[in-house]
Structures are given as C-alpha cells and as structure tokens.
GROMACS .gro file of C-alpha atoms in nm:
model
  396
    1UNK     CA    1   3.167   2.287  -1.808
    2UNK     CA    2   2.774   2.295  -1.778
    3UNK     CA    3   2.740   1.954  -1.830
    4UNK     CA    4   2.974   1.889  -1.502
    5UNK     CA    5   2.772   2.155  -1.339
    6UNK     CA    6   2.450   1.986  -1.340
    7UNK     CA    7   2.572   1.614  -1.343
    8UNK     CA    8   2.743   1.795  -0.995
    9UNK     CA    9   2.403   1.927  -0.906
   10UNK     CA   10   2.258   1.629  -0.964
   11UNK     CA   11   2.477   1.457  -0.780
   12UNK     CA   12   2.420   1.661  -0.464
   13UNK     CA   13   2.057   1.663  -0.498
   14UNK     CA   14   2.018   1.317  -0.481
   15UNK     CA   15   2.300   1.262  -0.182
   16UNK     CA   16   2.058   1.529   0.021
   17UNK     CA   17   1.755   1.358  -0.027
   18UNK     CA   18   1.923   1.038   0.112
   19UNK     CA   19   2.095   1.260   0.406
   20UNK     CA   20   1.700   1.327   0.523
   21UNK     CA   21   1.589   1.031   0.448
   22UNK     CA   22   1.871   0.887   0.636
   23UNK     CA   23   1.768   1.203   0.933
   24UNK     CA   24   1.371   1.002   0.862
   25UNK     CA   25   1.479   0.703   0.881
   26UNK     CA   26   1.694   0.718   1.269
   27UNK     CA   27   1.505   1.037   1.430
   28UNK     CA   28   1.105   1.072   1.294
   29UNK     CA   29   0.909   1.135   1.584
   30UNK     CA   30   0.481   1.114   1.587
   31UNK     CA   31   0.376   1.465   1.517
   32UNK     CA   32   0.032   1.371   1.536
   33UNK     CA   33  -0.073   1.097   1.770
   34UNK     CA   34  -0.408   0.918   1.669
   35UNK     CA   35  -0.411   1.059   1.279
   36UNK     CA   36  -0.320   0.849   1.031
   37UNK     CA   37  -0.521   0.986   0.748
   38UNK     CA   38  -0.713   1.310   0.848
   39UNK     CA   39  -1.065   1.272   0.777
   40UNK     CA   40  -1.155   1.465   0.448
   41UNK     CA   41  -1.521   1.642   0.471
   42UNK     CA   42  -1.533   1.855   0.172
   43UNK     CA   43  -1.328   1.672  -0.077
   44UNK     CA   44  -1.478   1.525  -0.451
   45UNK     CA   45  -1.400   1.160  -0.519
   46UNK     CA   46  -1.483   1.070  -0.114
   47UNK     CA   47  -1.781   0.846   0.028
   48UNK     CA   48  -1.974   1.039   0.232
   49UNK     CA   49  -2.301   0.914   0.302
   50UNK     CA   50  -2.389   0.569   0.447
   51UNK     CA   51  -2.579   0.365   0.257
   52UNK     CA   52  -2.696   0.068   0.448
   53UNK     CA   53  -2.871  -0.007   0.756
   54UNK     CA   54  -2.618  -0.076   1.030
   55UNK     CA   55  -2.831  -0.269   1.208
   56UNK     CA   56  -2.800  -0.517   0.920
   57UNK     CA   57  -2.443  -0.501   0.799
   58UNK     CA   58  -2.339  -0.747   1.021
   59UNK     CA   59  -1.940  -0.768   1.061
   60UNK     CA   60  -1.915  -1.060   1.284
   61UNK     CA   61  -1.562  -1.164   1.396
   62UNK     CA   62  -1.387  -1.396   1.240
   63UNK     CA   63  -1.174  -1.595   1.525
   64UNK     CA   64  -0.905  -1.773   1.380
   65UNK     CA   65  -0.690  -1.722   1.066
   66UNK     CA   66  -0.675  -2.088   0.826
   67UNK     CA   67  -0.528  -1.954   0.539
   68UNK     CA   68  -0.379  -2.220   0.231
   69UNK     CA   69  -0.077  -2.314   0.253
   70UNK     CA   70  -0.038  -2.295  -0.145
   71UNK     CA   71  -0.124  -1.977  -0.296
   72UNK     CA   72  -0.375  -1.744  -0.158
   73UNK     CA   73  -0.523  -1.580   0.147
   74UNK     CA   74  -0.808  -1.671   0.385
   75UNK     CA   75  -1.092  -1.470   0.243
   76UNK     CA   76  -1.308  -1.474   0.477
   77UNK     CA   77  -1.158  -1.205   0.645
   78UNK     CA   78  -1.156  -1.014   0.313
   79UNK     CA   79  -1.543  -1.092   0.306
   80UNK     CA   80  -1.487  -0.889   0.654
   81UNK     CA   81  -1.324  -0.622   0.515
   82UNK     CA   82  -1.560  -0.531   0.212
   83UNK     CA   83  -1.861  -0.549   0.461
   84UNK     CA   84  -1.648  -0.269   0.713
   85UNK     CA   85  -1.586  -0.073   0.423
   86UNK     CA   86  -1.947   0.023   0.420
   87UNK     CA   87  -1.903   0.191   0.745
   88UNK     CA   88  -1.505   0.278   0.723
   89UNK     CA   89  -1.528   0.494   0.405
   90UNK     CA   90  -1.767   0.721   0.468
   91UNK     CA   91  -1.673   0.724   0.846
   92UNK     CA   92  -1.325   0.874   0.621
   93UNK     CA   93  -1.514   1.178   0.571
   94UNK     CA   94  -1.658   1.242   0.876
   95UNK     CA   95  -2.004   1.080   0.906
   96UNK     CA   96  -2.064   1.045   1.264
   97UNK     CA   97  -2.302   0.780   1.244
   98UNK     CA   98  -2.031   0.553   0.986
   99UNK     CA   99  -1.774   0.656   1.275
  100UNK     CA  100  -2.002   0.529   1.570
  101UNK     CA  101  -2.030   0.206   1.337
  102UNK     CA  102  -1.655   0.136   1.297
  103UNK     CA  103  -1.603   0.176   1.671
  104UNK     CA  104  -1.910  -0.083   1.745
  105UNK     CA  105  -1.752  -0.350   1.492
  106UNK     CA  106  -1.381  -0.293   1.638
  107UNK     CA  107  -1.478  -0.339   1.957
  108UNK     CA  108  -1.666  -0.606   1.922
  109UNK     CA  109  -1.374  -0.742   1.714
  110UNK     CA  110  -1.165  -0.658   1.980
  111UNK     CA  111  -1.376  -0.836   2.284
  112UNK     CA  112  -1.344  -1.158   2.097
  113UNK     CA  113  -0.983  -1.146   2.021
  114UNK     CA  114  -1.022  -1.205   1.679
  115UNK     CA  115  -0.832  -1.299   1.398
  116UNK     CA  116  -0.608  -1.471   1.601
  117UNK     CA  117  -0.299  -1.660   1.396
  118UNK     CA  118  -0.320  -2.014   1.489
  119UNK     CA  119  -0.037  -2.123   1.255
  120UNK     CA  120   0.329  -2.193   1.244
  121UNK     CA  121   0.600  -1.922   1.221
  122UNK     CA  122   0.851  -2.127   1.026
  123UNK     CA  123   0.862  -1.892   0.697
  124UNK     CA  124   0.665  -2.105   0.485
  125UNK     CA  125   0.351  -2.080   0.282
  126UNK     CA  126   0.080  -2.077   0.566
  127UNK     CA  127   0.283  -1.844   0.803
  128UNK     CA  128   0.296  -1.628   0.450
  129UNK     CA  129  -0.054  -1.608   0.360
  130UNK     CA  130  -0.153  -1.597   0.713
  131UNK     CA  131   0.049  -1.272   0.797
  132UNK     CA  132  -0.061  -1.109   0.505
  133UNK     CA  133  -0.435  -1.212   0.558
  134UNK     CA  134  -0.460  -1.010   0.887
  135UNK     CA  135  -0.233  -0.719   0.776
  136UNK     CA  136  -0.372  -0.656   0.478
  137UNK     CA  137  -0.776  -0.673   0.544
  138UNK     CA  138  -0.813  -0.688   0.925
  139UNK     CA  139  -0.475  -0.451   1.088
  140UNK     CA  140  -0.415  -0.190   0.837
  141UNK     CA  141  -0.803  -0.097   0.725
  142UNK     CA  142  -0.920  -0.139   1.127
  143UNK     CA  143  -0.665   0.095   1.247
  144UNK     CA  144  -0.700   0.384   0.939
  145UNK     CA  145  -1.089   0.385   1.002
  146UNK     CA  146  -1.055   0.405   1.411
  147UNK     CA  147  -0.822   0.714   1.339
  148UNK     CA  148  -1.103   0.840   1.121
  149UNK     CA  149  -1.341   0.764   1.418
  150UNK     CA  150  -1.134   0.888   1.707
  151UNK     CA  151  -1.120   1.202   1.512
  152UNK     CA  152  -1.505   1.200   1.464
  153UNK     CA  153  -1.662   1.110   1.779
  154UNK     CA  154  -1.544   1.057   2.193
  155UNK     CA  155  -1.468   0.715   2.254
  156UNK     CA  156  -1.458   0.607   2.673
  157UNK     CA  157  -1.079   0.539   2.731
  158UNK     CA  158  -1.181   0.189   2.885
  159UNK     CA  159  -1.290   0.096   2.533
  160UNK     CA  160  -0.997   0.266   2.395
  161UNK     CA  161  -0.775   0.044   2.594
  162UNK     CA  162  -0.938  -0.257   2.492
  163UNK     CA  163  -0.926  -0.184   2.118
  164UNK     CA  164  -0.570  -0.074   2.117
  165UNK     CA  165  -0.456  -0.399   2.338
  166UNK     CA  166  -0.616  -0.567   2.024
  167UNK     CA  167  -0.450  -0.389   1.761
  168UNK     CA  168  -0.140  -0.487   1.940
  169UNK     CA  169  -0.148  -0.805   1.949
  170UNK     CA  170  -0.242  -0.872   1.637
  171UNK     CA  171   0.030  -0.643   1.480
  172UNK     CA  172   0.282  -0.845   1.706
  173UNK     CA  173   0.164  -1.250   1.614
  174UNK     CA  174   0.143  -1.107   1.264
  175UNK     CA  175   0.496  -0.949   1.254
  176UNK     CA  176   0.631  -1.000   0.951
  177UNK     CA  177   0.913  -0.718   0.828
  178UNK     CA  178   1.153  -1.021   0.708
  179UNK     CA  179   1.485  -0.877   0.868
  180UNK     CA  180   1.591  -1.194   0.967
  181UNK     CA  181   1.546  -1.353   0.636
  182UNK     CA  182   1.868  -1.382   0.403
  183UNK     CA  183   1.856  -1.242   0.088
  184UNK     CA  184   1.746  -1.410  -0.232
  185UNK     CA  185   1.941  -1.742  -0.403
  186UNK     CA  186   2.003  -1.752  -0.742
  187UNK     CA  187   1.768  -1.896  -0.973
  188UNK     CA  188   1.523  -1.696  -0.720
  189UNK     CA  189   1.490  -1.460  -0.991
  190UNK     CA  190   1.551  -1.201  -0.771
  191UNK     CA  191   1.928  -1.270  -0.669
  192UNK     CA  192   2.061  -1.070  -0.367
  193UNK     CA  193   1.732  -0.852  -0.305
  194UNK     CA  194   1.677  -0.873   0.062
  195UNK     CA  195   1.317  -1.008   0.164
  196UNK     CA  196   1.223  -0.698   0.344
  197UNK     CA  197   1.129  -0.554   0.027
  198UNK     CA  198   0.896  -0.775  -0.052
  199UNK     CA  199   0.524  -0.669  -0.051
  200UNK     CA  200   0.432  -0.892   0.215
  201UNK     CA  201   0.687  -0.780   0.455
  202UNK     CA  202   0.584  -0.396   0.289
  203UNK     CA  203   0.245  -0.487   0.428
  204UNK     CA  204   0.368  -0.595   0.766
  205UNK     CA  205   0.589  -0.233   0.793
  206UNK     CA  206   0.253  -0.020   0.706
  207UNK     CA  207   0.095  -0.234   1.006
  208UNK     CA  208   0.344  -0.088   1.221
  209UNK     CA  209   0.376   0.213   1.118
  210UNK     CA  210   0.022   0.301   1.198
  211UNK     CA  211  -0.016   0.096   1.513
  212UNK     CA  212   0.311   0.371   1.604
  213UNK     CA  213   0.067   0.638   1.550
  214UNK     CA  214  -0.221   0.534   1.737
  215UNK     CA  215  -0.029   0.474   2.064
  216UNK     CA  216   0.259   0.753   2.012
  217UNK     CA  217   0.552   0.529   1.963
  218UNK     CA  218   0.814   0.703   1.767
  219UNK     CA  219   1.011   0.343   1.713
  220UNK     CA  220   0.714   0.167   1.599
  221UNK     CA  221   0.634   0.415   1.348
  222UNK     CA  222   0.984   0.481   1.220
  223UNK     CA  223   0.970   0.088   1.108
  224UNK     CA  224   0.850   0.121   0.782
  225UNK     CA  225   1.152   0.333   0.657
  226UNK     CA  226   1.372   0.057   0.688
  227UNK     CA  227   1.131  -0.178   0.436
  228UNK     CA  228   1.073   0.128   0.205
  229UNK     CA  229   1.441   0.201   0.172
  230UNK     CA  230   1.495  -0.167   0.088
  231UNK     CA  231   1.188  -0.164  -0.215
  232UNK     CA  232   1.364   0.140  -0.366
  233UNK     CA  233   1.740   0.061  -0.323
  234UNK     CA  234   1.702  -0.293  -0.485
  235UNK     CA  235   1.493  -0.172  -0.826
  236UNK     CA  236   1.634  -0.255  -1.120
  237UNK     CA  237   1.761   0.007  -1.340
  238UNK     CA  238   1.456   0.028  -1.564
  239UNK     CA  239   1.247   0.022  -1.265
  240UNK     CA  240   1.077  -0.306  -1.246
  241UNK     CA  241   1.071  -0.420  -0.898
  242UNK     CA  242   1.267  -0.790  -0.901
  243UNK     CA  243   1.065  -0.957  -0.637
  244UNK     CA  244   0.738  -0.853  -0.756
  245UNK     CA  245   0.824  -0.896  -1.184
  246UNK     CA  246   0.962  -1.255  -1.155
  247UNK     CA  247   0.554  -1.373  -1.095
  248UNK     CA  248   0.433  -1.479  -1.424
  249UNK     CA  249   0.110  -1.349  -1.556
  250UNK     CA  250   0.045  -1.168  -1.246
  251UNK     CA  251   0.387  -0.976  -1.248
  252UNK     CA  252   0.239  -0.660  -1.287
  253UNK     CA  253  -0.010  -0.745  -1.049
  254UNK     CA  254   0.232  -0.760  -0.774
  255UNK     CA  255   0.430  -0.462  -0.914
  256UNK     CA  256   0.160  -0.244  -0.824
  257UNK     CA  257   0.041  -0.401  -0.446
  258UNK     CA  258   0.430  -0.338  -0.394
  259UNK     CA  259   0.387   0.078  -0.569
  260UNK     CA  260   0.064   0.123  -0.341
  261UNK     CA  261   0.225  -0.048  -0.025
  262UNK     CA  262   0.514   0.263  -0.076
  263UNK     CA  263   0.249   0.519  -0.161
  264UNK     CA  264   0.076   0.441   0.207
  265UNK     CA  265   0.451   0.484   0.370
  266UNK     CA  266   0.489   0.803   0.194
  267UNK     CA  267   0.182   0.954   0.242
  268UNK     CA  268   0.122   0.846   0.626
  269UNK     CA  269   0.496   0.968   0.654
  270UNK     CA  270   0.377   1.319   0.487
  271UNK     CA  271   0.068   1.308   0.721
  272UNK     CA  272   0.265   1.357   1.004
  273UNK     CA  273   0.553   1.615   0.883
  274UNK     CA  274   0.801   1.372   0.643
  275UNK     CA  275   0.865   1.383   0.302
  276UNK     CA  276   1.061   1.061   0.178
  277UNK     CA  277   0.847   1.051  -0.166
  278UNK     CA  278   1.236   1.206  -0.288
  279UNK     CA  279   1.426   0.940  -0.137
  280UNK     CA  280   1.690   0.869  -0.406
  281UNK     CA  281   1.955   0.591  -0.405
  282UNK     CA  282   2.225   0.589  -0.737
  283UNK     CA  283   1.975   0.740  -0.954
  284UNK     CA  284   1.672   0.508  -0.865
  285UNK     CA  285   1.354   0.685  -0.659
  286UNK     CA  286   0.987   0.615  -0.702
  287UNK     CA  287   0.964   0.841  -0.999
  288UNK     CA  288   1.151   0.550  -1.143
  289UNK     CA  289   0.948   0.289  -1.071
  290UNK     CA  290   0.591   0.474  -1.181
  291UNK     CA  291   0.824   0.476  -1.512
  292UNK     CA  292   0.869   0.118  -1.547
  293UNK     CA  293   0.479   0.068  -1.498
  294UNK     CA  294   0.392   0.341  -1.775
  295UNK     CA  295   0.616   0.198  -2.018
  296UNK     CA  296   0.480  -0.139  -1.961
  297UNK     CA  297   0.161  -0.030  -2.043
  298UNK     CA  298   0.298   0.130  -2.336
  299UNK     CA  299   0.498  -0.205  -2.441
  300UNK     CA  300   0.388  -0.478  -2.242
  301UNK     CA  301   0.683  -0.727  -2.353
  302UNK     CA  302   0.921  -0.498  -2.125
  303UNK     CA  303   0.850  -0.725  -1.800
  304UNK     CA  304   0.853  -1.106  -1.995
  305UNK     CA  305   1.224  -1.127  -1.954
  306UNK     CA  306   1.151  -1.121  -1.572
  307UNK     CA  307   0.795  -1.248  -1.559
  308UNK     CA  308   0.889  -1.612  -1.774
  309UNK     CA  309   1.037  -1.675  -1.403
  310UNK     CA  310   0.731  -1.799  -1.324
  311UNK     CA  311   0.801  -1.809  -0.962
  312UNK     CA  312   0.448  -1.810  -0.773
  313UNK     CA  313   0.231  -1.670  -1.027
  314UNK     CA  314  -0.113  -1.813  -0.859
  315UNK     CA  315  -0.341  -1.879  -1.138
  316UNK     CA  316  -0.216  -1.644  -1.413
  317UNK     CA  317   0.013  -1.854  -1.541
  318UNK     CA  318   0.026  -1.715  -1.915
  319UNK     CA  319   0.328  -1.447  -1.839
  320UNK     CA  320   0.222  -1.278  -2.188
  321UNK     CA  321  -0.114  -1.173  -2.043
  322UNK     CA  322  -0.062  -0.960  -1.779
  323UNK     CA  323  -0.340  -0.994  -1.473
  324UNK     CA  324  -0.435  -0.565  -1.431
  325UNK     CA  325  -0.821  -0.594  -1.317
  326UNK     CA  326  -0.929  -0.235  -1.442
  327UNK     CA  327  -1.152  -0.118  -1.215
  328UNK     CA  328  -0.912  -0.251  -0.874
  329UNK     CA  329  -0.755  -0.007  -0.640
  330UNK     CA  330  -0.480  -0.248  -0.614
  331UNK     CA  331  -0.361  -0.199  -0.916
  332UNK     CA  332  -0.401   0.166  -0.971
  333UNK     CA  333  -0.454   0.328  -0.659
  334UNK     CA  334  -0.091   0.456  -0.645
  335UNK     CA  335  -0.172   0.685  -0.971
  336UNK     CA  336  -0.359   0.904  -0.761
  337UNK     CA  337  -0.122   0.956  -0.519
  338UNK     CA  338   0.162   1.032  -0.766
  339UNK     CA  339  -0.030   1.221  -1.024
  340UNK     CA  340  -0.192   1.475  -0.746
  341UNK     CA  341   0.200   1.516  -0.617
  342UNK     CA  342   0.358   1.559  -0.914
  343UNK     CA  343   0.160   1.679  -1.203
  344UNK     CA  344   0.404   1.772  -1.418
  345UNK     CA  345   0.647   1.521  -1.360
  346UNK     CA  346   0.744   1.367  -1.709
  347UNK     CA  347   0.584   1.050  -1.608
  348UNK     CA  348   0.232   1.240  -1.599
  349UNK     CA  349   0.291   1.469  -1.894
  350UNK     CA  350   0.309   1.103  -2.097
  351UNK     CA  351  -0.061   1.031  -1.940
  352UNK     CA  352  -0.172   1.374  -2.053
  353UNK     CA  353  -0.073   1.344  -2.404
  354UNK     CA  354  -0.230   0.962  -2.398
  355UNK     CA  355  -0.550   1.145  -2.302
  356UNK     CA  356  -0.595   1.313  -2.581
  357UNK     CA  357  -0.669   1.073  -2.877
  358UNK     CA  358  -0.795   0.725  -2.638
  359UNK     CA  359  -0.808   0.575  -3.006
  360UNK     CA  360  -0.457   0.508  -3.097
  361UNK     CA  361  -0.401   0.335  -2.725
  362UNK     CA  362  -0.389  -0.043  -2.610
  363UNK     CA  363  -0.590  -0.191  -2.378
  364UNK     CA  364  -0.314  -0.119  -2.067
  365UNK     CA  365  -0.300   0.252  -2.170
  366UNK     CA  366  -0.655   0.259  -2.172
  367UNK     CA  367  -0.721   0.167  -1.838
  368UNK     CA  368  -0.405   0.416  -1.692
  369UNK     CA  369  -0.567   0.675  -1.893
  370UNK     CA  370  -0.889   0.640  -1.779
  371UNK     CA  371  -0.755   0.662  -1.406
  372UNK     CA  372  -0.570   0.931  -1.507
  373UNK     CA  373  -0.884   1.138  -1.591
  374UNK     CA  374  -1.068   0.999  -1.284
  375UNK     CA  375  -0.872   1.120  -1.023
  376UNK     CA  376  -1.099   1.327  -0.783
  377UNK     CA  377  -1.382   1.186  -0.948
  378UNK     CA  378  -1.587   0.832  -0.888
  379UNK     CA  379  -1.444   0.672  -0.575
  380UNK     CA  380  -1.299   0.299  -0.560
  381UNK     CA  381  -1.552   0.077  -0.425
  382UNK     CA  382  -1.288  -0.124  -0.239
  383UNK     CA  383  -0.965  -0.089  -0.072
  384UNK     CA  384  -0.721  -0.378   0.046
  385UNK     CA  385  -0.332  -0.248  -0.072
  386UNK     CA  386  -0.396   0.128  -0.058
  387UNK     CA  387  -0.564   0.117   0.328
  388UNK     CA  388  -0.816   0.360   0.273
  389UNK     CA  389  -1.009   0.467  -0.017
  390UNK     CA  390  -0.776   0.644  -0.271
  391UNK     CA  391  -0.963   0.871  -0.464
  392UNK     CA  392  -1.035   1.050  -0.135
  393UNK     CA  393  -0.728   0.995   0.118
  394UNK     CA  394  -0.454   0.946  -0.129
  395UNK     CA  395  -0.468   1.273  -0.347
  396UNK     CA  396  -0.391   1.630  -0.257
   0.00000   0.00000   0.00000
C-alpha cells in the first residue's frame, strides 16, 4: 500500500509540474521589462573591474555574416564577442564606465546595421552556421550586457530606439526556432526528435526570449518554452540528448551547449517570476539529463553507442575521445547553475563525494570536480552558450 502511495504521489507531482509549465508555456507575461539578468554588485566569482583602456579595445562592426557552408561558424564575429566581453562582464556587475562602453559599441553596431545575414534561408549548411553565428556571439551577449547597461546608466530614448530597431532585425533575419522543420529520418540517429530541440534552434529561442524582455512582448518571450519543452520531452531514458550524442568525438561537446542553452531559459524564466527548472514529462526533467552527463564522466563508453553515428562531428572524429575543453564555459557552465539550485540533489551529492579523494578519479571527473569546487570562485574568462558570465549570473 505505500509503495502505491508514493508511485501515486509521484505520479501527481510530476503531472503538476507539467500543468504550470503548460500555465508557462500559454500565459507568462514580462514581469520585468528591460532585465534579463540583474546586475550582481556584491557577488564572489563576478568581473568587476575593467581592465583595459576603452579607448583601445576597439569593437568595430562586422557588416556581413560569410559563414562555411561545411562545419563551423564565422569567427570573426566571435573575435567580436571576446573583445565586448571586456566591457560586457564587468558592465554585469555594475561598473558604470564598462556600462557606458557596451552602450558606445552597440550603438555603433547598431548605426551600421551590422551583422547583417547575406545568405540563403533554404535549411542548409550556410543558413545553419549563419543563424547560429549571430545568435550565439552577436544577439544573445549584445542584448544581456545592454540590460546590464540600461540598468546601470540613462540612455537618450532616441538611441534606445535605434539599438532596439537593431536587435530586431537581427533576431528576425536570424530566426531560426525550426517549427517548420519535420522531424528526424531514420538513420538520422535521432529518429522522430523534432528539430526544435536542437541546440541551434535552442539558441535561436534564447534570442527571442530576451529580445521579449527588452521591448515588453509577452509572445516573444514566451517562445522559448515551446523549444525547451521539445529538448526535455525527446531525451532518452538515460538522459543523453539524441540530437546532440549522435556527433562523434564531440558528442558530449554538443550535449552540454544544448544543457547550458536550457539553463539560460530557466534561469531568464526564473528572473522574471517562472520556475520551469521542474518541468517533468514521463519521468524525464533536467535532473535527468545532468545525470546522463555525470555518469559519462564516470564511464565514458555510456554515449559510444550513440556517438559511433558520426553524424557532423567537425574535427573530432575519434568518438572514443570525447572533445570537453576543461577550462570552457560551454561545456560546464550549466554546473553552476544546477549545483547552486539544487545542492543536495543526488546528482550533486555524487560530485561531493568525488571531491573528496581527486586521486582515484579520471580525467572527466576531474575536470567536473574541479568545477564543482569552483563555483563562486575564479570567473570564466569567456562566455558564448551560457550568455553571460556563469560564475557570476548563473548561480544563486
């Protein structure tokens, strides 16, 4: 009779976390026009000062998007990116001089109506990588660091105007949420997952999402829901992600752009009122999925079954050695997130115990563990797939 009791509790738990999320999902309004992360002054683990001269960081616009048509992005506008960071994270905690910065480069951004996507929008590789290039290091970071600004210093509403014109269009020619794609073929290796939960089209929704924010637009900022829903949903029971695991040596890799792309959602949902971090569907949640990526690290032959796919891997194309840089937000930002929400979720109390003797781990547990113990520590010194810096903006 207990056993029924809590497989019954269980069973209601889970269908009211997918009532609200459902409630999310249809109704969330913009609690808080203009903040997308809140500027954090007196936190550890945040940039603060600025450490170059601005008058020699030069963030010149970049005009038109030429991304490959193979595999990769147009870096130059990552070049872009790392070089705004300078101003961008410490302008995240409230240094008015970083915040006067960001507004100068946006503008000026703005004014020239860069970034602009030259390409085709017939779904393949170059309308890809193009997409991505300008959501991931031009739309997303830009808009996060004018909220930080906007919340630091007065900015005339002509220039206003003029920078969120900008941010529109570019969110618009760069649309790319995938709803109109059909789902996966077999031999896709990820047969029947709709595209929409793909990390590109991830990327795309956390474009939106924020650009809903800064101009109070309830619709544009529910749109990520619909992409997030679609990432958990279609998991696999173990919790590798079948889109993301299918990619060779760099599996992994995309397993985490695709857990940091969900941490954003949540957390800019949280920042204004909305908790979908407990969004459950048959059993399978984001709790799930931070499994999957501990256990790998644990046993990393868990994902070959998916990885030996080989579909796009880029240039790890050994699916044995998984591509994890250490040190990269990419990969690991989402720990800090989860860890700082949920400390004594089973999934942490794992990392804990790791901690404790660093001599009997591998080389993957090394690394989560030593993220583990970072958190609120030494900050990233980059940010592309978690937004804004994550030691800082993504913990609690």
């Amino acid at each position: 009779m207990k056993k029924v009791f809590i497989i019954f509790s269980i069973l209601v738990i889970s269908s009211n976390a997918y009532a609200d999320f459902k409630k999310i999902r249809k109704k969330a309004i913009v609690a808080q026009p203009e903040i997308i992360f809140p500027i954090q002054k007196d936190k550890k683990g945040c940039v603060k000062d600025l450490y170059i001269t601005p008058d020699k960081n030069y963030v010149l616009p970049v005009l038109k998007v030429e991304a490959p048509s193979g595999y990769g992005l147009d870096n130059r506008f990552d070049h872009a990116k790392s070089k705004f960071e300078d101003f961008s994270f410490p302008c995240g905690s409230g240094n008015v001089e970083a915040c006067q910065n960001v507004k100068r480069v946006i503008l000026e951004w703005a004014k020239a109506n860069a970034a602009q996507r030259t390409g085709p929008s017939d779904g393949e590789g170059r309308h890809w990588n193009d997409t991505l290039t300008v959501n991931l290091y031009i739309a997303s970071p830009m808009m996060a660091a004018y909220s930080f600004a906007k919340q630091a210093i007065s900015i005339p509403d002509n220039e206003d105007r003029i920078i969120k014109d900008w941010f529109k269009r570019i969110v618009k020619r760069n649309k790319h949420l995938m709803y109109e794609y059909s789902n996966y073929k077999a031999g896709s290796g990820a047969t029947g997952i709709p595209k929409r939960a793909h990390n590109h089209a991830l990327s795309s929704a956390i474009s939106h999402m924020q650009l809903g924010i800064l101009l109070n637009d309830n619709k544009l900022f529910r749109t990520a829901f619909k992409n997030f829903e679609a990432a958990i949903k279609y998991q696999r029971k173990d919790g590798s992600m079948p889109i993301e695991t299918r990619r060779g040596g760099r599996a992994m890799f995309y397993q985490a752009r695709a857990m940091n792309a969900l941490a954003v959602i949540a957390i800019i949902a949280e920042n204004q009122g909305y908790n979908i971090w407990d969004y459950e569907h048959k059993g399978k949640n984001y709790h799930n999925i931070v499994k999957f990526f501990i256990d790998f690290t644990e046993n990393n032959e868990i994902v070959f079954k998916y990885a030996k796919s080989m579909k796009h891997p880029g240039p790890a194309k050994n699916y044995k050695k998984q591509d994890l840089n250490s040190r990269s937000s990419s990969n690991w930002g989402w720990l800090y997130a989860y860890v700082s929400r949920f400390p004594d979720h089973e999934n942490i109390q794992r990392l804990k115990e790791w901690s404790q003797d660093k001599s009997k781990l591998n080389s993957y547990q090394w690394d989560i563990v030593h993220h583990y113990l970072n958190i609120g520590n030494r900050p990233f010194g980059s940010a592309s797939w978690t937004v804004v810096e994550a030691n800082c903006h993504f913990t609690k």
